[in-house]
Amino acid sequence: MLLGFAVVAVPAYFAFNWVVSSTVIQLGTLFAEKQVLYDRHRGLQALLREVSLAETLAGSQAIRDWALDEEDETLRRRGIAELEHYRQSFVDHSYFFVIDRSGNYYYNDAGNAYAGDQLRYAVSPQNPRDKWYFATRALGEGCHLNVDNDANLRVTKVWMNCVIREGRNVLGILGTGIDLSAFIQEVVNIPQAGITSMFVDRQGQVQAHRDENLVDLASLSAEMSDKRSVYSLVDAPEDKAVLQRLMDEVAAGGALAKSAFVNIGGKQTLVGVGYLDKLGWFNVTLMDLDAIIERGLFVPIGLLLLAVMVLVAVLLMLVFKRTVLDRVSALEGVVRSARQGDYGPAMGMGTGQQDEIGRLAASFTEMAAAVDDNTRLLEARVRERTRELEELAFRDGQTGILNRRGFMAAHAEATQSDGYGLLVVDIDRFKSINDRYGHAAGDLVVLEVARRISAAIGNRDSCARWGGDEFIVLLPGATPEQLRAAATRVMSAMDQQPIALGQAGSITASVSVGACLADARDSLDVATDMADTALYMAKAQGRNMVVVFDAELMVPPHSAKA
């Protein structure tokens, strides 16, 4: 056996390495092209629907008529209604529209925060942050993608910019966006060992990557020298030329995907390129073949060569059967049991003869234990994550208190057999705070009011955000005296100290409170109607007061400062 091995081993070794290397390259190339097609499909699926909706909206006659005559109030209402209708269908539930003749920029977000006030500002050629508009305007009719950090709106998105033309005249640009972090999480941030996916534009500028430091956040307004390019990842000019050639070939339509080897960080890396023709982007996938295709997968071929050499020692067949084959058969039975989820046999085979098969059995025992532990850990994490998601579904993301869904659940649980009190709290003149200090300051006011209301109520009571600047408080089993006392504490909490707004200084905010007592049989809608009626009276009578609703008599209002 030793002599036969010595004769065959040297040529077999070189032949085996050559076969393995050739196979790895062929499999890697095939895998690269399949991966590129997969990434291409994900990119198109994530963006094409939004682009199609934006193109349909850009072709709306109501939008075109409004752009031609912006001052016409009827056309303006029709145009705003059309934009709001499509806003509900966009994934981001937001839109923007710039009318070219005036430069007016209209915008509304997912929270409908700018309802009735969609006109945000006017674009200007002198403003560097508005260069995206004038660059897109020159691209021609159709939709164009751009990753941009909008300083005016404080958002970073993948924007779909659709140019609207009437003949040769540009009427404006409208579109929507997808949050960049959500887009990366959905499309390019799927963890795959040895695989890095990204999307780049025609100039090679990175538009989506799991490393946000590589993303060009102003691809239509920054200078070329300041951009982050996919070409900066490769080591040498010849590698850049290879990458450029792949992009040119797929852009020309010769093939859906192309791949080649380039050097990145001193290591040979397989790069695959595809072209998202409808979006004007390339999807580039970098693959470390050593991490993707384990050379250990070719061990069975080595075992086959070993089996051929075993034929030389036919006289040792019985010994070989007893010391190798029977034990491998036993190991196979253990594998079948493990495949069916029974790791007991595998756990008990770690001890025994410490030769090659014994060590393999010991390794399999360690693997089975690790799989069993990871399975239990994964199940525990799934349960934990499920609990976290359930909590998020019932909490307001900005203030941390209950949202509508959470409040309705708390109401259903706390009012099954007893009456309850209800407070509807509204921040006075909240729109003027936003207009004067900005929406960031408005958010700070909402957060602080929510905190003060939560601190003013009891442990059994529940507070929720009912609307943008409106809160609701549930007081289970409250008496008239307890209802008025809770409302008074809420009012007093507003007078504790001014609310800090950072660099904008501080303000003193007041609230109006509508209160009511409801029976256990009263629905939440009935109770909120009564409390809203009282709140309306508080607003109508000067704000900064509490009004308690009574079914037969409205109790005179009490000023918070009286």
XYZ file of C-alpha atoms in Angstrom:
562
model
C 0.000 0.000 0.000
C 2.827 2.398 0.828
C 4.651 1.592 -2.401
C 1.476 1.986 -4.479
C 0.697 5.257 -2.723
C 4.204 6.529 -3.378
C 3.922 5.735 -7.084
C 0.469 7.351 -7.495
C 0.534 10.115 -4.874
C 2.758 12.690 -6.614
C 0.931 12.873 -9.986
C -2.399 12.404 -8.245
C -1.675 15.374 -5.986
C -1.000 17.753 -8.869
C -3.898 16.364 -10.892
C -6.224 16.715 -7.907
C -5.201 20.337 -7.245
C -5.628 21.209 -10.912
C -9.101 19.628 -10.999
C -10.098 21.376 -7.768
C -8.876 24.785 -8.948
C -10.552 24.425 -12.354
C -13.786 23.263 -10.771
C -13.765 26.106 -8.225
C -13.286 28.666 -10.999
C -16.038 27.149 -13.150
C -18.465 26.811 -10.244
C -17.555 30.276 -8.995
C -18.139 31.846 -12.404
C -21.511 30.122 -12.724
C -22.409 31.111 -9.182
C -21.323 34.709 -9.807
C -23.612 35.096 -12.800
C -26.530 33.508 -10.934
C -25.884 35.781 -7.950
C -25.821 38.847 -10.203
C -29.138 37.841 -11.772
C -30.561 37.285 -8.293
C -29.376 40.728 -7.104
C -30.699 42.251 -10.332
C -34.121 40.753 -9.692
C -34.125 42.018 -6.093
C -33.111 45.500 -7.176
C -35.771 45.658 -9.875
C -38.441 44.272 -7.588
C -37.655 46.774 -4.847
C -37.561 49.863 -7.096
C -39.484 49.206 -10.307
C -42.906 49.331 -8.684
C -42.170 52.741 -7.203
C -40.779 53.991 -10.519
C -43.898 52.754 -12.360
C -46.203 54.522 -9.910
C -44.152 57.722 -10.204
C -44.265 57.530 -14.034
C -48.046 57.070 -13.937
C -48.409 60.061 -11.622
C -46.136 62.143 -13.880
C -48.473 61.394 -16.804
C -51.592 62.534 -14.931
C -53.485 65.266 -16.751
C -54.400 66.919 -13.456
C -50.692 67.342 -12.651
C -49.884 68.709 -16.112
C -52.794 71.182 -16.051
C -51.723 72.462 -12.638
C -48.099 72.844 -13.754
C -49.254 74.932 -16.728
C -51.381 77.234 -14.561
C -50.179 77.038 -10.956
C -52.195 80.030 -9.771
C -55.575 78.505 -10.717
C -57.086 77.392 -7.382
C -59.267 74.705 -8.962
C -56.322 73.173 -10.809
C -54.247 73.424 -7.637
C -56.821 71.486 -5.595
C -57.080 68.818 -8.279
C -53.297 68.516 -8.459
C -52.878 68.251 -4.678
C -55.675 65.655 -4.529
C -53.923 63.595 -7.225
C -50.613 63.754 -5.340
C -52.272 62.766 -2.058
C -54.046 59.864 -3.774
C -50.755 58.442 -5.043
C -49.018 59.119 -1.718
C -51.092 56.330 -0.155
C -49.773 53.871 -2.764
C -46.064 54.739 -2.499
C -44.085 52.529 -0.108
C -42.665 55.591 1.635
C -46.101 57.303 1.646
C -44.436 60.533 0.564
C -44.073 62.586 -2.603
C -42.482 65.755 -3.937
C -43.396 67.947 -6.904
C -41.417 70.914 -8.281
C -43.228 73.175 -10.743
C -40.600 74.437 -13.170
C -42.169 77.789 -13.961
C -42.122 78.990 -10.333
C -39.602 76.598 -8.778
C -42.086 75.865 -5.954
C -41.341 72.590 -4.124
C -44.414 70.713 -2.798
C -43.930 67.846 -0.338
C -45.855 65.634 2.078
C -44.606 62.736 4.182
C -45.950 59.465 5.583
C -47.312 61.173 8.679
C -49.300 63.668 6.544
C -47.473 66.332 8.538
C -47.770 68.924 5.741
C -51.477 68.472 4.930
C -52.757 71.820 3.691
C -49.195 73.164 3.724
C -47.502 71.099 1.008
C -45.584 74.076 -0.417
C -42.261 73.856 1.433
C -39.840 76.147 -0.401
C -38.676 77.195 -3.874
C -35.643 75.712 -5.639
C -32.942 78.104 -6.821
C -29.955 77.725 -9.176
C -27.854 79.615 -6.622
C -28.552 77.054 -3.869
C -26.006 74.167 -4.047
C -28.541 71.838 -2.453
C -30.903 72.393 -5.401
C -28.413 71.406 -8.110
C -30.043 67.961 -8.237
C -33.160 69.541 -9.718
C -31.423 71.385 -12.512
C -29.173 68.397 -13.269
C -32.191 66.075 -13.468
C -34.118 68.631 -15.529
C -31.462 68.357 -18.236
C -31.653 64.550 -18.425
C -34.816 64.396 -20.495
C -38.259 62.902 -20.000
C -38.628 59.789 -17.849
C -37.681 58.738 -14.333
C -34.108 58.923 -12.992
C -32.801 57.538 -9.698
C -30.656 59.543 -7.313
C -29.377 58.960 -3.767
C -29.440 62.292 -1.987
C -29.342 63.766 1.507
C -31.934 66.567 1.488
C -30.822 69.133 4.091
C -34.096 71.070 3.818
C -36.245 68.052 4.654
C -33.642 66.232 6.793
C -34.071 62.917 4.933
C -31.686 60.587 3.042
C -33.406 58.557 0.368
C -33.211 56.817 -2.957
C -35.252 59.340 -4.951
C -37.208 58.583 -8.143
C -37.141 61.856 -10.115
C -39.615 61.887 -13.030
C -39.267 64.738 -15.549
C -42.577 66.024 -16.951
C -42.421 67.588 -20.408
C -44.914 69.228 -22.710
C -43.174 69.017 -26.058
C -39.724 70.518 -25.458
C -40.824 72.451 -22.400
C -40.146 71.073 -18.925
C -43.233 71.416 -16.722
C -41.597 70.092 -13.565
C -40.212 67.097 -11.725
C -42.108 64.847 -9.335
C -41.453 61.587 -7.605
C -41.062 59.740 -4.348
C -38.306 58.040 -2.417
C -37.347 54.935 -0.469
C -35.486 55.314 2.802
C -31.833 54.450 2.112
C -31.346 52.360 5.245
C -34.516 50.355 4.528
C -33.448 49.882 0.885
C -30.001 48.629 1.912
C -31.527 46.305 4.506
C -33.947 44.883 1.941
C -31.676 44.558 -1.088
C -27.940 44.644 -0.339
C -27.615 43.863 3.363
C -28.599 40.205 3.214
C -25.756 38.395 5.034
C -23.992 35.964 2.691
C -20.535 34.637 3.472
C -17.957 35.892 1.020
C -20.445 37.970 -1.011
C -20.662 41.769 -1.149
C -23.444 43.290 -3.241
C -23.812 46.918 -4.282
C -25.549 49.093 -6.860
C -23.680 51.747 -8.868
C -24.713 54.315 -11.478
C -23.352 54.693 -15.001
C -20.295 56.594 -13.732
C -19.533 53.830 -11.233
C -20.637 55.868 -8.213
C -21.870 53.621 -5.379
C -25.599 54.148 -4.816
C -26.389 51.331 -2.353
C -23.975 49.372 -0.158
C -24.124 47.815 3.288
C -21.228 50.173 4.242
C -22.910 53.580 4.111
C -19.494 55.297 4.004
C -19.159 54.116 0.397
C -22.533 55.492 -0.729
C -22.508 58.653 -2.843
C -25.202 60.739 -1.147
C -25.281 63.513 -3.749
C -24.691 61.809 -7.058
C -26.178 64.595 -9.148
C -24.752 67.579 -7.311
C -21.250 66.657 -6.032
C -18.025 66.995 -7.935
C -16.641 63.808 -9.476
C -13.457 64.045 -7.393
C -15.483 63.918 -4.186
C -17.499 60.834 -5.045
C -17.103 57.301 -3.778
C -16.618 55.047 -6.809
C -16.634 51.282 -7.255
C -13.366 51.773 -9.123
C -11.739 52.910 -5.883
C -12.140 49.370 -4.517
C -9.852 47.667 -7.053
C -6.055 47.645 -6.764
C -4.689 48.494 -10.208
C -5.657 50.394 -13.390
C -5.923 47.117 -15.306
C -8.486 45.900 -12.781
C -10.440 49.118 -13.317
C -10.324 48.473 -17.075
C -11.707 44.947 -16.557
C -14.538 46.301 -14.438
C -15.318 49.020 -16.987
C -15.359 46.429 -19.782
C -17.858 44.250 -17.898
C -20.141 47.241 -17.320
C -19.958 48.275 -20.993
C -20.784 44.739 -22.165
C -23.859 44.266 -19.996
C -25.047 47.825 -20.724
C -24.836 47.074 -24.459
C -27.292 44.212 -23.982
C -24.988 41.395 -25.045
C -25.643 39.427 -21.841
C -27.632 39.846 -18.641
C -24.545 39.162 -16.489
C -20.772 39.080 -16.931
C -17.993 38.064 -14.539
C -14.193 38.217 -14.312
C -11.387 38.182 -11.737
C -9.904 41.393 -10.330
C -7.568 42.160 -7.422
C -9.125 43.797 -4.372
C -7.051 44.340 -1.264
C -4.281 42.172 -2.671
C -6.592 39.184 -3.136
C -8.046 37.779 -6.330
C -11.799 38.369 -6.250
C -14.483 37.278 -8.688
C -16.663 40.242 -9.696
C -20.037 39.863 -11.415
C -21.862 42.738 -13.107
C -25.466 43.039 -14.252
C -27.401 45.970 -15.672
C -30.792 47.200 -14.447
C -31.700 48.680 -17.802
C -34.977 50.249 -16.703
C -33.325 52.016 -13.799
C -29.930 52.933 -15.237
C -27.957 51.198 -12.449
C -25.450 48.341 -12.418
C -25.569 45.682 -9.744
C -22.011 44.648 -8.841
C -21.319 41.538 -6.764
C -17.871 40.822 -5.291
C -17.227 37.181 -4.349
C -14.422 35.581 -2.345
C -14.444 32.062 -3.825
C -12.451 30.637 -0.911
C -15.230 31.693 1.455
C -18.061 30.610 -0.860
C -16.762 27.266 -2.147
C -14.957 25.257 0.492
C -12.171 23.186 -0.974
C -13.043 20.597 1.623
C -16.069 19.772 -0.518
C -13.688 17.959 -2.835
C -12.508 15.585 -0.108
C -14.788 12.793 -1.468
C -12.719 12.848 -4.666
C -9.605 12.330 -2.589
C -11.312 9.489 -0.792
C -12.130 7.962 -4.157
C -8.440 8.014 -5.077
C -7.669 6.485 -1.726
C -10.223 3.739 -2.380
C -8.491 2.945 -5.707
C -5.202 2.550 -3.895
C -6.855 0.323 -1.288
C -7.501 -2.171 -4.097
C -3.723 -2.774 -4.154
C -3.999 -4.209 -0.655
C -6.821 -6.691 -1.294
C -5.340 -9.084 1.289
C -6.110 -6.473 3.928
C -9.790 -6.251 2.896
C -11.190 -7.864 6.020
C -9.138 -5.646 8.302
C -10.121 -2.633 6.255
C -13.804 -3.584 6.439
C -13.689 -4.045 10.174
C -11.655 -0.996 11.031
C -13.126 1.414 8.484
C -16.301 0.381 6.650
C -18.287 -0.925 9.595
C -17.563 2.156 11.626
C -18.434 4.465 8.713
C -21.732 2.571 8.400
C -22.433 3.190 12.063
C -21.607 6.861 11.557
C -24.024 6.961 8.613
C -26.793 5.631 10.865
C -26.015 8.369 13.358
C -26.192 10.935 10.551
C -29.623 9.632 9.517
C -30.826 9.960 13.102
C -29.451 13.480 13.301
C -31.147 14.345 10.007
C -34.460 13.340 11.584
C -33.748 15.608 14.567
C -32.524 12.905 16.973
C -29.100 14.019 18.213
C -28.910 11.426 21.009
C -26.819 8.847 19.085
C -24.479 11.605 17.889
C -23.969 12.894 21.433
C -22.808 9.453 22.584
C -20.274 8.681 19.880
C -17.581 11.177 20.854
C -15.519 8.600 22.764
C -13.808 5.574 21.296
C -10.817 4.738 19.179
C -8.990 7.981 18.426
C -7.960 7.336 14.833
C -9.156 9.257 11.775
C -12.736 7.980 11.960
C -12.773 8.360 15.720
C -11.781 11.982 15.373
C -14.396 12.409 12.632
C -16.996 10.959 15.004
C -15.794 13.287 17.747
C -16.012 16.252 15.361
C -19.503 15.174 14.343
C -20.450 14.962 18.013
C -19.223 18.535 18.516
C -21.095 19.636 15.409
C -24.316 17.929 16.568
C -24.008 19.603 19.966
C -23.419 22.985 18.313
C -26.402 22.506 15.985
C -28.614 21.513 18.909
C -27.476 24.530 20.958
C -27.873 26.915 18.002
C -31.347 25.550 17.300
C -32.418 26.196 20.874
C -30.792 29.640 20.828
C -32.479 30.518 17.544
C -35.875 29.478 18.856
C -35.324 31.597 21.961
C -34.292 34.592 19.854
C -37.327 34.164 17.607
C -39.585 34.204 20.660
C -37.785 37.268 22.028
C -37.974 39.082 18.703
C -41.674 38.235 18.413
C -42.279 39.825 21.812
C -40.315 42.925 20.759
C -42.309 43.259 17.527
C -45.584 42.906 19.425
C -44.463 45.708 21.747
C -43.463 47.935 18.809
C -46.907 47.419 17.284
C -48.508 49.007 20.364
C -46.040 51.860 20.990
C -45.602 55.244 19.364
C -42.162 55.381 17.758
C -41.478 59.032 18.667
C -42.695 59.302 22.271
C -42.577 55.693 23.487
C -46.121 55.861 24.895
C -49.033 53.812 23.566
C -50.274 54.405 20.022
C -53.907 54.092 18.899
C -53.712 50.308 18.636
C -52.129 49.990 22.061
C -54.666 52.339 23.638
C -57.586 50.436 22.132
C -56.187 47.207 23.588
C -55.704 48.833 27.006
C -59.263 50.224 26.834
C -60.734 46.828 25.958
C -58.907 45.198 28.884
C -59.534 47.855 31.546
C -63.213 48.690 30.877
C -64.844 45.269 30.770
C -66.813 45.557 34.014
C -66.501 49.103 35.332
C -66.936 52.688 34.230
C -63.952 54.838 33.359
C -62.754 58.352 32.788
C -61.275 59.744 29.607
C -59.077 62.800 28.993
C -58.341 64.163 25.520
C -55.355 66.552 25.703
C -54.422 68.871 22.834
C -51.387 71.186 22.653
C -52.511 74.773 22.201
C -51.385 76.560 19.033
C -49.071 73.716 18.061
C -49.023 74.779 14.402
C -47.618 78.179 15.360
C -44.804 76.416 17.278
C -43.913 74.433 14.154
C -44.118 77.520 11.943
C -41.984 79.661 14.254
C -39.405 77.210 15.573
C -39.473 74.405 13.014
C -40.720 70.818 13.050
C -37.718 69.576 15.023
C -38.743 71.907 17.858
C -42.342 70.716 17.483
C -41.154 67.141 17.933
C -39.358 68.134 21.173
C -42.567 69.758 22.454
C -44.621 66.637 21.643
C -42.049 64.419 23.389
C -41.923 66.591 26.533
C -45.741 66.926 26.768
C -46.049 63.127 26.484
C -43.497 62.722 29.285
C -45.260 65.192 31.569
C -48.687 63.652 31.006
C -47.293 60.165 31.750
C -45.705 61.453 34.969
C -48.931 63.187 36.062
C -51.249 60.151 35.848
C -51.422 57.064 38.086
C -49.885 53.641 37.615
C -53.228 52.101 36.655
C -53.916 54.806 34.074
C -52.890 54.660 30.410
C -51.639 57.463 28.184
C -51.447 57.289 24.377
C -50.678 59.510 21.432
C -54.035 59.928 19.660
C -52.864 62.192 16.820
C -50.028 64.495 15.822
C -50.310 66.816 18.862
C -53.256 65.153 20.613
C -53.037 62.713 23.523
C -55.620 60.561 25.292
C -55.649 59.280 28.887
C -57.682 56.321 30.222
C -58.645 56.427 33.932
C -60.179 53.030 34.868
C -62.851 53.203 37.592
C -62.482 56.983 37.968
C -64.967 59.017 40.013
C -65.880 62.624 39.084
C -63.442 63.893 41.725
C -60.637 61.624 40.476
C -61.355 62.654 36.880
C -61.061 66.357 37.689
C -57.998 65.778 39.882
C -56.211 63.903 37.073
C -57.071 66.652 34.572
C -55.797 69.288 37.002
C -52.505 67.416 37.474
C -52.027 67.262 33.717
C -52.656 71.005 33.409
C -50.300 71.737 36.299
C -47.561 69.628 34.782
C -47.451 71.977 31.792
C -46.644 74.953 34.080
C -43.698 73.282 35.858
C -41.011 74.818 33.667
C -40.479 75.921 30.073
C -39.687 73.310 27.445
C -36.085 73.469 26.189
C -35.699 73.622 22.397
C -31.915 73.447 22.157
C -30.425 76.334 20.194
C -33.923 77.741 19.613
C -34.222 78.547 23.340
C -37.284 77.448 25.293
C -41.037 77.996 25.277
C -43.948 77.579 27.659
C -46.552 75.288 26.146
C -50.130 74.983 27.347
C -52.775 72.365 26.691
C -56.530 72.173 26.570
C -58.244 69.173 28.169
C -61.614 67.633 27.392
C -62.788 65.155 30.054
C -65.714 62.781 30.414
C -66.956 59.853 32.477
C -68.187 56.807 30.562
C -70.036 53.637 31.538
C -68.535 50.215 30.950
C -71.067 49.640 28.183
C -70.017 52.802 26.344
C -67.766 52.142 23.362
C -64.486 53.963 22.930
C -65.959 55.945 20.024
C -68.806 57.220 22.215
C -66.413 58.179 25.015
C -63.986 59.972 22.693
C -66.878 61.869 21.073
C -67.907 63.165 24.511
C -64.336 64.097 25.420
C -63.790 65.734 22.011
C -66.938 67.806 22.532
C -65.569 69.024 25.867
C -62.173 69.695 24.269
C -63.858 71.742 21.533
C -65.556 73.869 24.186
C -62.220 74.352 25.976
C -60.628 75.516 22.722
C -63.566 77.768 21.903
C -63.499 79.385 25.368
C -59.893 80.478 25.224
C -57.726 77.319 25.541
C -55.477 76.397 28.492
C -58.384 75.007 30.503
C -60.283 71.844 31.445
C -63.879 71.216 30.396
C -65.747 68.191 31.758
C -68.552 66.758 29.656
C -71.814 65.921 31.385
C -74.692 64.175 29.605
C -77.206 66.784 30.808
C -75.124 69.785 31.792
C -71.717 71.098 30.767
C -69.751 71.869 33.973
C -68.334 75.421 33.836
C -64.701 75.420 32.642
C -61.884 75.941 35.144
C -58.800 77.807 34.001
C -55.501 76.079 34.722
C -54.130 79.345 36.081
C -57.181 80.176 38.207
